[in-house]
Coordinates of N, CA and C in Angstrom, one line a residue:
M1 N -6.6 -6.9 21.5 CA -5.9 -5.9 20.7 C -5.2 -4.9 21.7
N2 N -4.1 -4.3 21.2 CA -3.3 -3.5 22.0 C -3.6 -2.0 21.8
G3 N -4.6 -1.6 21.0 CA -4.9 -0.2 20.7 C -4.1 0.4 19.7
Y4 N -3.1 -0.3 19.1 CA -2.3 0.3 18.0 C -2.7 -0.3 16.7
G5 N -2.4 0.4 15.6 CA -2.6 -0.2 14.3 C -1.5 -1.2 14.0
P6 N -1.7 -2.1 13.0 CA -0.7 -3.1 12.7 C 0.6 -2.4 12.2
L7 N 1.7 -3.1 12.5 CA 3.0 -2.7 12.0 C 3.1 -3.1 10.5
E8 N 3.9 -2.4 9.7 CA 4.0 -2.7 8.3 C 5.5 -2.9 7.9
V9 N 5.8 -3.8 7.0 CA 7.1 -3.9 6.4 C 6.9 -4.4 4.9
K10 N 7.7 -3.8 4.1 CA 7.6 -4.1 2.6 C 8.7 -5.1 2.4
V11 N 8.4 -6.2 1.7 CA 9.4 -7.3 1.4 C 9.3 -7.6 -0.1
W12 N 10.4 -7.9 -0.7 CA 10.4 -8.2 -2.1 C 11.6 -9.1 -2.5
G13 N 11.6 -9.6 -3.7 CA 12.6 -10.5 -4.1 C 12.5 -10.9 -5.5
D14 N 13.5 -11.5 -6.1 CA 13.5 -12.0 -7.5 C 12.7 -13.2 -7.6
F15 N 12.8 -14.1 -6.6 CA 12.1 -15.4 -6.7 C 11.4 -15.7 -5.4
A16 N 10.4 -16.6 -5.4 CA 9.7 -17.0 -4.2 C 9.1 -18.4 -4.5
C17 N 9.0 -19.2 -3.4 CA 8.2 -20.5 -3.6 C 7.6 -20.8 -2.2
F18 N 6.3 -20.6 -2.1 CA 5.6 -20.9 -0.9 C 4.9 -22.3 -1.2
T19 N 5.6 -23.4 -0.9 CA 5.2 -24.7 -1.4 C 3.9 -25.2 -0.8
R20 N 3.0 -25.6 -1.7 CA 1.8 -26.3 -1.3 C 2.1 -27.6 -0.7
P21 N 1.7 -27.9 0.5 CA 2.0 -29.2 1.2 C 1.4 -30.4 0.5
E22 N 0.3 -30.3 -0.3 CA -0.3 -31.5 -0.9 C 0.6 -32.0 -2.1
M23 N 1.5 -31.2 -2.5 CA 2.4 -31.6 -3.6 C 3.6 -32.4 -3.0
K24 N 3.6 -33.7 -3.2 CA 4.6 -34.6 -2.5 C 5.9 -34.6 -3.2
V25 N 5.9 -34.6 -4.6 CA 7.2 -34.7 -5.3 C 7.7 -33.4 -5.9
E26 N 6.9 -32.8 -6.7 CA 7.3 -31.5 -7.3 C 6.9 -30.3 -6.4
R27 N 7.7 -29.3 -6.4 CA 7.3 -28.1 -5.6 C 6.4 -27.2 -6.4
V28 N 5.3 -26.8 -5.9 CA 4.4 -25.9 -6.5 C 4.0 -24.8 -5.5
S29 N 4.2 -23.6 -5.9 CA 4.0 -22.5 -5.0 C 2.5 -22.1 -4.9
Y30 N 2.1 -21.7 -3.7 CA 0.9 -20.9 -3.7 C 1.1 -19.6 -4.5
P31 N 0.0 -19.0 -5.0 CA 0.2 -17.8 -5.7 C 0.5 -16.6 -4.9
V32 N 0.4 -16.7 -3.6 CA 0.6 -15.6 -2.6 C 1.4 -16.1 -1.4
M33 N 2.1 -15.2 -0.8 CA 2.8 -15.6 0.4 C 1.9 -16.0 1.5
T34 N 2.2 -17.1 2.2 CA 1.4 -17.6 3.3 C 1.6 -16.9 4.6
P35 N 0.7 -16.9 5.5 CA 0.9 -16.3 6.8 C 2.2 -16.9 7.5
S36 N 2.4 -18.2 7.4 CA 3.6 -18.7 8.1 C 4.9 -18.2 7.5
A37 N 4.9 -18.0 6.2 CA 6.1 -17.4 5.5 C 6.3 -16.0 5.9
A38 N 5.2 -15.2 6.1 CA 5.2 -13.8 6.5 C 5.8 -13.8 7.9
R39 N 5.3 -14.7 8.8 CA 5.8 -14.7 10.2 C 7.3 -15.0 10.2
G40 N 7.8 -15.9 9.3 CA 9.2 -16.2 9.2 C 10.0 -14.9 8.8
V41 N 9.5 -14.1 7.9 CA 10.2 -12.9 7.5 C 10.3 -11.9 8.7
L42 N 9.2 -11.8 9.4 CA 9.1 -10.9 10.6 C 10.1 -11.3 11.7
E43 N 10.2 -12.6 11.9 CA 11.1 -13.1 13.0 C 12.5 -13.0 12.6
A44 N 12.8 -13.1 11.3 CA 14.2 -12.9 10.8 C 14.6 -11.4 11.1
I45 N 13.7 -10.5 11.0 CA 14.0 -9.1 11.2 C 14.1 -8.8 12.7
F46 N 13.1 -9.3 13.5 CA 13.1 -9.0 14.9 C 12.2 -10.1 15.6
W47 N 12.9 -10.7 16.6 CA 12.2 -11.7 17.4 C 12.8 -11.7 18.8
K48 N 11.8 -11.8 19.8 CA 12.2 -12.0 21.2 C 11.2 -13.0 21.8
P49 N 11.6 -13.8 22.8 CA 10.7 -14.7 23.4 C 9.6 -14.1 24.2
E50 N 9.7 -12.8 24.4 CA 8.6 -12.0 25.1 C 7.4 -11.8 24.4
F51 N 7.4 -12.0 23.1 CA 6.2 -11.7 22.3 C 6.1 -12.7 21.1
R52 N 4.9 -12.7 20.4 CA 4.8 -13.4 19.2 C 4.1 -12.5 18.1
W53 N 4.3 -12.9 16.9 CA 3.8 -12.1 15.8 C 2.4 -12.7 15.4
L54 N 1.5 -11.7 15.1 CA 0.2 -12.1 14.6 C 0.0 -11.4 13.2
V55 N 0.1 -12.2 12.2 CA 0.0 -11.6 10.8 C -1.5 -11.3 10.5
R56 N -1.8 -10.1 10.2 CA -3.1 -9.7 9.9 C -3.5 -9.7 8.5
E57 N -2.6 -9.2 7.6 CA -2.9 -9.3 6.2 C -1.6 -9.2 5.4
I58 N -1.7 -9.6 4.1 CA -0.6 -9.6 3.2 C -1.1 -8.9 2.0
R59 N -0.5 -7.8 1.6 CA -0.8 -7.1 0.4 C 0.1 -7.4 -0.7
V60 N -0.5 -7.8 -1.9 CA 0.3 -8.2 -3.0 C 0.5 -7.0 -3.9
L61 N 1.8 -6.5 -4.1 CA 2.0 -5.3 -4.8 C 2.4 -5.5 -6.3
S62 N 2.8 -6.7 -6.6 CA 3.3 -7.0 -8.0 C 2.4 -8.1 -8.6
Q63 N 2.3 -8.1 -9.9 CA 1.5 -9.2 -10.5 C 2.0 -10.6 -10.3
I64 N 1.1 -11.5 -10.2 CA 1.5 -12.9 -9.9 C 2.0 -13.6 -11.2
N65 N 3.3 -13.9 -11.2 CA 4.0 -14.5 -12.3 C 4.7 -15.8 -11.9
Y66 N 4.4 -16.9 -12.6 CA 5.0 -18.1 -12.3 C 6.2 -18.4 -13.3
F67 N 7.1 -19.2 -12.9 CA 8.1 -19.7 -13.8 C 8.6 -21.1 -13.3
S68 N 9.1 -21.9 -14.2 CA 9.5 -23.3 -13.8 C 11.0 -23.4 -13.9
I69 N 11.5 -24.1 -12.9 CA 13.0 -24.4 -12.9 C 13.1 -25.9 -12.5
L70 N 14.2 -26.5 -12.9 CA 14.6 -27.9 -12.6 C 15.8 -27.8 -11.6
R71 N 15.7 -28.3 -10.5 CA 16.7 -28.2 -9.5 C 17.2 -29.6 -9.0
N72 N 18.5 -29.6 -8.7 CA 19.1 -30.8 -8.1 C 18.9 -30.8 -6.6
E73 N 18.3 -31.9 -6.1 CA 18.0 -32.0 -4.6 C 18.5 -33.3 -4.1
V74 N 18.5 -33.5 -2.8 CA 18.8 -34.8 -2.2 C 17.5 -35.3 -1.6
N75 N 17.4 -36.6 -1.4 CA 16.2 -37.2 -1.0 C 16.1 -37.3 0.6
H76 N 17.3 -37.2 1.2 CA 17.3 -37.2 2.7 C 18.1 -36.1 3.3
R77 N 17.6 -35.7 4.5 CA 18.3 -34.6 5.2 C 19.6 -35.1 5.8
A78 N 20.6 -34.2 5.8 CA 21.9 -34.6 6.5 C 21.7 -34.6 8.0
S79 N 22.4 -35.5 8.7 CA 22.3 -35.5 10.1 C 23.7 -35.4 10.7
V80 N 23.8 -34.8 11.9 CA 25.1 -34.7 12.6 C 25.7 -36.0 12.9
Q81 N 24.9 -37.0 13.2 CA 25.5 -38.3 13.6 C 26.2 -39.0 12.3
T82 N 25.5 -38.9 11.2 CA 26.1 -39.4 10.0 C 27.4 -38.7 9.6
A83 N 27.4 -37.4 9.7 CA 28.6 -36.6 9.4 C 29.8 -37.0 10.3
R84 N 29.5 -37.2 11.6 CA 30.6 -37.6 12.5 C 31.1 -39.0 12.2
R85 N 30.2 -39.9 11.8 CA 30.7 -41.2 11.4 C 31.6 -41.2 10.2
R86 N 31.2 -40.3 9.2 CA 32.0 -40.2 8.0 C 33.4 -39.6 8.3
I87 N 33.4 -38.6 9.2 CA 34.7 -38.0 9.5 C 35.6 -39.0 10.2
A88 N 35.0 -39.7 11.2 CA 35.8 -40.7 11.9 C 36.3 -41.8 11.0
G89 N 35.6 -42.1 10.0 CA 36.0 -43.2 9.0 C 36.9 -42.6 7.9
G90 N 37.1 -41.3 7.9 CA 38.0 -40.8 6.9 C 37.4 -40.7 5.5
G91 N 36.1 -40.9 5.4 CA 35.4 -40.8 4.1 C 34.7 -39.5 3.8
G92 N 34.2 -39.4 2.7 CA 33.4 -38.2 2.3 C 32.0 -38.6 1.9
Y93 N 31.3 -37.7 1.4 CA 29.9 -37.9 0.9 C 29.7 -37.5 -0.5
F94 N 29.2 -38.3 -1.3 CA 28.9 -38.0 -2.7 C 27.4 -38.4 -3.0
A95 N 26.5 -37.5 -3.3 CA 25.1 -37.8 -3.4 C 24.9 -38.8 -4.5
E96 N 25.6 -38.7 -5.6 CA 25.4 -39.6 -6.8 C 25.8 -41.0 -6.4
E97 N 26.9 -41.2 -5.6 CA 27.3 -42.6 -5.2 C 26.3 -43.2 -4.2
E98 N 25.7 -42.3 -3.4 CA 24.8 -42.8 -2.4 C 23.4 -42.9 -3.0
Q99 N 23.2 -42.6 -4.2 CA 21.9 -42.7 -4.9 C 20.9 -41.8 -4.1
N100 N 21.4 -40.7 -3.7 CA 20.6 -39.7 -2.9 C 20.3 -38.5 -3.6
R101 N 20.5 -38.5 -4.9 CA 20.4 -37.3 -5.7 C 19.1 -37.4 -6.6
A102 N 18.4 -36.3 -6.7 CA 17.1 -36.3 -7.5 C 16.9 -34.9 -8.1
Q103 N 16.4 -35.0 -9.3 CA 16.0 -33.7 -10.0 C 14.5 -33.5 -9.9
R104 N 14.1 -32.4 -9.4 CA 12.7 -32.1 -9.2 C 12.4 -30.7 -9.8
N105 N 11.2 -30.7 -10.4 CA 10.7 -29.5 -11.0 C 10.1 -28.6 -9.9
T106 N 10.3 -27.3 -10.0 CA 9.7 -26.3 -9.1 C 8.9 -25.3 -9.9
L107 N 7.7 -25.1 -9.6 CA 6.9 -24.0 -10.1 C 6.8 -22.9 -9.1
A108 N 7.6 -21.9 -9.3 CA 7.8 -20.8 -8.4 C 7.3 -19.5 -8.9
L109 N 7.5 -18.4 -8.1 CA 7.0 -17.1 -8.4 C 8.2 -16.2 -8.8
R110 N 8.0 -15.2 -9.6 CA 9.1 -14.3 -10.1 C 8.7 -12.9 -9.8
D111 N 9.7 -12.1 -9.3 CA 9.5 -10.7 -9.1 C 8.4 -10.4 -8.2
V112 N 8.5 -10.8 -6.9 CA 7.4 -10.6 -6.0 C 7.6 -9.4 -5.1
C113 N 6.5 -8.9 -4.6 CA 6.6 -7.7 -3.7 C 5.4 -7.7 -2.8
Y114 N 5.5 -7.6 -1.5 CA 4.4 -7.6 -0.6 C 4.6 -6.6 0.5
V115 N 3.5 -6.2 1.1 CA 3.5 -5.5 2.4 C 2.8 -6.4 3.4
I116 N 3.6 -6.7 4.4 CA 3.1 -7.5 5.5 C 2.6 -6.6 6.6
R117 N 1.4 -6.8 7.1 CA 0.8 -6.0 8.2 C 0.6 -7.0 9.4
A118 N 1.1 -6.7 10.5 CA 1.1 -7.6 11.7 C 1.1 -6.9 13.0
D119 N 0.6 -7.6 14.0 CA 0.6 -7.1 15.4 C 1.6 -7.9 16.2
I120 N 2.1 -7.2 17.3 CA 2.9 -7.8 18.3 C 2.0 -8.1 19.5
Q121 N 2.0 -9.4 19.9 CA 1.2 -9.8 21.1 C 2.2 -10.2 22.2
V122 N 2.3 -9.3 23.2 CA 3.2 -9.6 24.3 C 2.6 -10.8 25.2
R123 N 3.5 -11.6 25.6 CA 3.1 -12.8 26.3 C 2.6 -12.4 27.7
T124 N 1.8 -13.2 28.3 CA 1.1 -12.8 29.6 C 2.0 -12.6 30.7
H125 N 3.1 -13.3 30.8 CA 4.1 -13.1 31.9 C 5.0 -12.0 31.8
V126 N 5.0 -11.3 30.7 CA 5.9 -10.2 30.4 C 5.3 -8.8 30.8
E127 N 6.1 -8.1 31.5 CA 5.7 -6.8 32.0 C 5.9 -5.6 31.1
D128 N 6.8 -5.8 30.1 CA 7.1 -4.7 29.2 C 5.9 -4.4 28.3
H129 N 5.8 -3.2 27.9 CA 4.7 -2.7 27.1 C 5.0 -3.1 25.6
A130 N 3.9 -3.3 24.8 CA 4.1 -3.7 23.4 C 4.8 -2.5 22.6
A131 N 4.6 -1.3 23.1 CA 5.2 -0.1 22.4 C 6.7 -0.2 22.3
K132 N 7.3 -0.8 23.4 CA 8.8 -1.0 23.4 C 9.2 -1.9 22.2
F133 N 8.6 -3.0 22.0 CA 9.0 -3.9 20.9 C 8.6 -3.3 19.5
R134 N 7.5 -2.6 19.5 CA 7.1 -2.0 18.2 C 8.1 -1.0 17.7
D135 N 8.6 -0.2 18.7 CA 9.6 0.8 18.3 C 10.9 0.2 17.9
Q136 N 11.3 -0.9 18.6 CA 12.5 -1.6 18.2 C 12.4 -2.2 16.8
F137 N 11.2 -2.7 16.5 CA 11.0 -3.3 15.1 C 11.1 -2.2 14.1
R138 N 10.5 -1.0 14.3 CA 10.5 0.1 13.3 C 12.0 0.5 13.1
R139 N 12.7 0.6 14.2 CA 14.1 1.0 14.0 C 14.9 0.0 13.2
R140 N 14.7 -1.2 13.4 CA 15.4 -2.3 12.7 C 15.1 -2.2 11.2
V141 N 13.8 -2.0 10.9 CA 13.4 -1.9 9.5 C 14.0 -0.7 8.8
A142 N 14.0 0.4 9.5 CA 14.6 1.7 9.0 C 16.1 1.5 8.7
R143 N 16.8 0.7 9.5 CA 18.2 0.6 9.4 C 18.6 -0.6 8.5
G144 N 17.6 -1.4 8.1 CA 17.9 -2.6 7.4 C 18.6 -3.7 8.2
Q145 N 18.3 -3.8 9.5 CA 18.9 -4.8 10.4 C 18.0 -6.0 10.4
C146 N 18.7 -7.2 10.6 CA 17.9 -8.4 10.7 C 18.8 -9.4 11.5
F147 N 18.2 -10.4 12.1 CA 19.0 -11.4 12.8 C 19.7 -12.4 11.8
Y148 N 19.0 -12.6 10.7 CA 19.5 -13.4 9.6 C 18.7 -13.0 8.3
Q149 N 19.3 -13.3 7.2 CA 18.6 -12.9 5.9 C 17.3 -13.5 5.8
P150 N 16.2 -12.7 5.7 CA 14.9 -13.3 5.5 C 14.8 -14.0 4.1
Y151 N 13.9 -14.9 3.9 CA 13.8 -15.6 2.6 C 12.3 -15.8 2.3
L152 N 12.1 -16.1 1.0 CA 10.7 -16.1 0.5 C 10.3 -17.6 0.2
G153 N 10.1 -18.3 1.3 CA 9.7 -19.7 1.1 C 10.8 -20.7 1.1
C154 N 11.8 -20.5 0.3 CA 13.0 -21.3 0.2 C 14.2 -20.5 0.6
R155 N 15.2 -21.1 1.3 CA 16.3 -20.3 1.8 C 17.1 -19.6 0.7
E156 N 17.1 -20.3 -0.5 CA 17.9 -19.7 -1.6 C 17.3 -18.5 -2.2
F157 N 16.0 -18.3 -1.9 CA 15.3 -17.1 -2.5 C 15.3 -16.0 -1.4
A158 N 16.3 -15.2 -1.5 CA 16.5 -14.1 -0.5 C 15.4 -13.1 -0.6
A159 N 15.0 -12.5 0.6 CA 14.0 -11.4 0.6 C 14.7 -10.2 1.1
Y160 N 14.4 -9.1 0.5 CA 14.8 -7.7 0.9 C 13.7 -7.0 1.5
F161 N 13.9 -6.1 2.4 CA 12.9 -5.4 3.1 C 13.2 -4.0 3.4
G162 N 12.1 -3.2 3.7 CA 12.2 -1.8 3.9 C 10.9 -1.2 4.4
Q163 N 10.8 0.1 4.5 CA 9.6 0.7 4.9 C 8.7 0.9 3.7
P164 N 7.4 0.6 3.8 CA 6.5 0.9 2.8 C 6.5 2.4 2.4
I165 N 6.1 2.7 1.2 CA 6.0 4.1 0.8 C 4.5 4.4 0.4
S166 N 4.2 5.7 0.3 CA 2.8 6.1 0.1 C 2.2 5.6 -1.2
G167 N 3.1 5.4 -2.2 CA 2.6 4.9 -3.5 C 2.4 3.4 -3.6
D168 N 2.7 2.7 -2.6 CA 2.5 1.2 -2.6 C 1.0 0.9 -2.7
Q169 N 0.5 0.3 -3.7 CA -0.9 -0.1 -3.9 C -1.0 -1.6 -4.3
P170 N -1.9 -2.3 -3.6 CA -2.0 -3.8 -4.0 C -2.6 -3.9 -5.4
I171 N -2.4 -5.0 -6.0 CA -2.9 -5.3 -7.4 C -4.5 -5.4 -7.2
G172 N -5.2 -5.2 -8.3 CA -6.6 -5.3 -8.3 C -7.2 -6.7 -8.4
Q173 N -6.4 -7.7 -8.4 CA -6.9 -9.1 -8.6 C -7.6 -9.6 -7.4
S174 N -8.7 -10.4 -7.7 CA -9.4 -11.1 -6.6 C -9.5 -12.6 -7.1
A175 N -9.4 -13.5 -6.1 CA -9.5 -14.9 -6.5 C -9.6 -15.7 -5.2
N176 N -10.3 -16.8 -5.3 CA -10.3 -17.8 -4.3 C -9.0 -18.6 -4.4
L177 N -8.2 -18.7 -3.3 CA -7.0 -19.4 -3.3 C -7.1 -20.8 -2.7
G178 N -8.2 -21.2 -2.3 CA -8.4 -22.6 -1.8 C -7.9 -22.7 -0.4
R179 N -7.6 -23.9 0.0 CA -7.0 -24.2 1.3 C -5.6 -23.8 1.4
M180 N -5.3 -22.9 2.3 CA -3.9 -22.4 2.4 C -3.3 -22.7 3.8
L181 N -2.1 -23.0 3.8 CA -1.4 -23.2 5.1 C -1.4 -22.0 5.9
F182 N -1.9 -22.1 7.1 CA -1.9 -20.9 8.1 C -0.6 -21.0 8.9
D183 N -0.3 -22.1 9.5 CA 0.9 -22.2 10.3 C 1.0 -23.6 10.8
L184 N 2.1 -23.9 11.5 CA 2.3 -25.2 12.1 C 2.1 -25.0 13.6
E185 N 1.3 -25.9 14.2 CA 1.0 -25.8 15.6 C 1.8 -26.9 16.4
Y186 N 2.7 -26.5 17.3 CA 3.5 -27.4 18.0 C 3.0 -27.6 19.5
S187 N 3.2 -28.8 20.0 CA 2.8 -29.1 21.3 C 3.7 -28.3 22.3
K188 N 3.1 -28.0 23.5 CA 3.8 -27.1 24.4 C 5.1 -27.8 25.0
D189 N 5.1 -29.1 24.9 CA 6.3 -29.8 25.5 C 7.5 -29.8 24.6
G190 N 7.3 -29.2 23.4 CA 8.4 -29.1 22.4 C 8.8 -30.3 21.7
K191 N 8.0 -31.4 21.8 CA 8.3 -32.7 21.2 C 7.4 -32.9 19.9
G192 N 8.0 -33.6 19.0 CA 7.2 -34.0 17.8 C 7.2 -33.0 16.7
R193 N 6.6 -33.3 15.6 CA 6.5 -32.5 14.5 C 5.3 -31.6 14.6
G194 N 5.3 -30.4 14.0 CA 4.2 -29.5 14.0 C 3.0 -30.0 13.3
L195 N 1.8 -29.7 13.8 CA 0.6 -30.1 13.1 C 0.2 -28.9 12.2
P196 N 0.0 -29.1 10.9 CA -0.3 -28.0 10.0 C -1.8 -27.6 10.2
R197 N -2.0 -26.3 10.1 CA -3.4 -25.8 10.2 C -3.7 -25.0 8.9
F198 N -4.9 -25.1 8.4 CA -5.2 -24.5 7.1 C -6.4 -23.6 7.3
F199 N -6.6 -22.8 6.3 CA -7.8 -21.9 6.3 C -8.2 -21.7 4.8
D200 N -9.5 -21.3 4.6 CA -9.9 -21.0 3.2 C -9.5 -19.5 2.9
A201 N -8.5 -19.4 2.0 CA -7.9 -18.1 1.7 C -8.6 -17.5 0.5
R202 N -8.7 -16.2 0.5 CA -9.2 -15.5 -0.6 C -8.4 -14.2 -0.8
L203 N -8.1 -13.9 -2.0 CA -7.4 -12.6 -2.4 C -8.5 -11.7 -2.8
Q204 N -8.6 -10.6 -2.1 CA -9.6 -9.6 -2.4 C -9.0 -8.3 -2.8
R205 N -9.0 -8.0 -4.1 CA -8.4 -6.8 -4.7 C -6.9 -6.7 -4.2
G206 N -6.2 -7.8 -4.3 CA -4.8 -7.8 -3.9 C -4.4 -7.9 -2.5
V207 N -5.4 -8.2 -1.6 CA -5.2 -8.2 -0.2 C -5.6 -9.6 0.4
L208 N -4.7 -10.3 1.0 CA -5.1 -11.6 1.7 C -5.3 -11.3 3.2
Q209 N -6.5 -11.4 3.7 CA -6.8 -11.2 5.1 C -6.6 -12.5 5.8
V210 N -6.0 -12.4 7.0 CA -5.8 -13.6 7.8 C -6.9 -13.6 8.9
P211 N -7.8 -14.6 8.9 CA -8.9 -14.5 9.9 C -8.4 -14.4 11.3
V212 N -9.0 -13.5 12.1 CA -8.5 -13.3 13.5 C -8.7 -14.6 14.4
H213 N -9.8 -15.3 14.1 CA -10.1 -16.5 15.0 C -9.0 -17.6 14.9
L214 N -8.2 -17.6 13.9 CA -7.1 -18.6 13.8 C -6.2 -18.5 14.9
Y215 N -5.9 -17.3 15.4 CA -4.9 -17.1 16.5 C -5.6 -17.5 17.8
A216 N -6.8 -17.2 18.0 CA -7.5 -17.6 19.2 C -7.6 -19.1 19.3
E217 N -7.8 -19.8 18.2 CA -7.9 -21.3 18.2 C -6.5 -21.9 18.5
G218 N -5.4 -21.2 18.0 CA -4.1 -21.8 18.2 C -3.6 -21.5 19.6
G219 N -4.2 -20.7 20.4 CA -3.8 -20.4 21.8 C -2.7 -19.4 21.8

């Protein structure tokens, strides 16, 4: 620990979808923002290679409301190589003709609002003090600055952010959330896909605590 209390940022949006990985075809959201999604919001606001974010807790400020939508999606990701071949051949791409179009149902969240509490952990080789980065983060939040627009699980679900206010209180709901995605763990050589790590999540009076030992295990 660095001797400071966790940093806080309030995030909200009209829609959110923190997809449960066990759902292979349809998208179904966790009822609460996951730690990995919270880290993504923090990094969108402020990130430097000199430190990493440690999400400590997520406070749920609005009631959990689901809604269902049907979306057009494609079955395969676009690649640079395929795009170059099509340009060279003078052709275009039409999902229907390629039989690459699919309609999938999404069970998402509506009108969400959270307070993310997190610490900055300066990497061992860095001489700068954590207070430097903490102050930079606070200034960016106060000014509404970000490296790119944060989002709530899916890129089309934009997140807005600002400073928490004194009246922000978590909901009184408590529930076992089951196995929740903590984050993806990547090998240090930068190769391969990330290995998902999970933990037993519980919402206690509107607060999701992230176990401290998860960061120690991840290195």
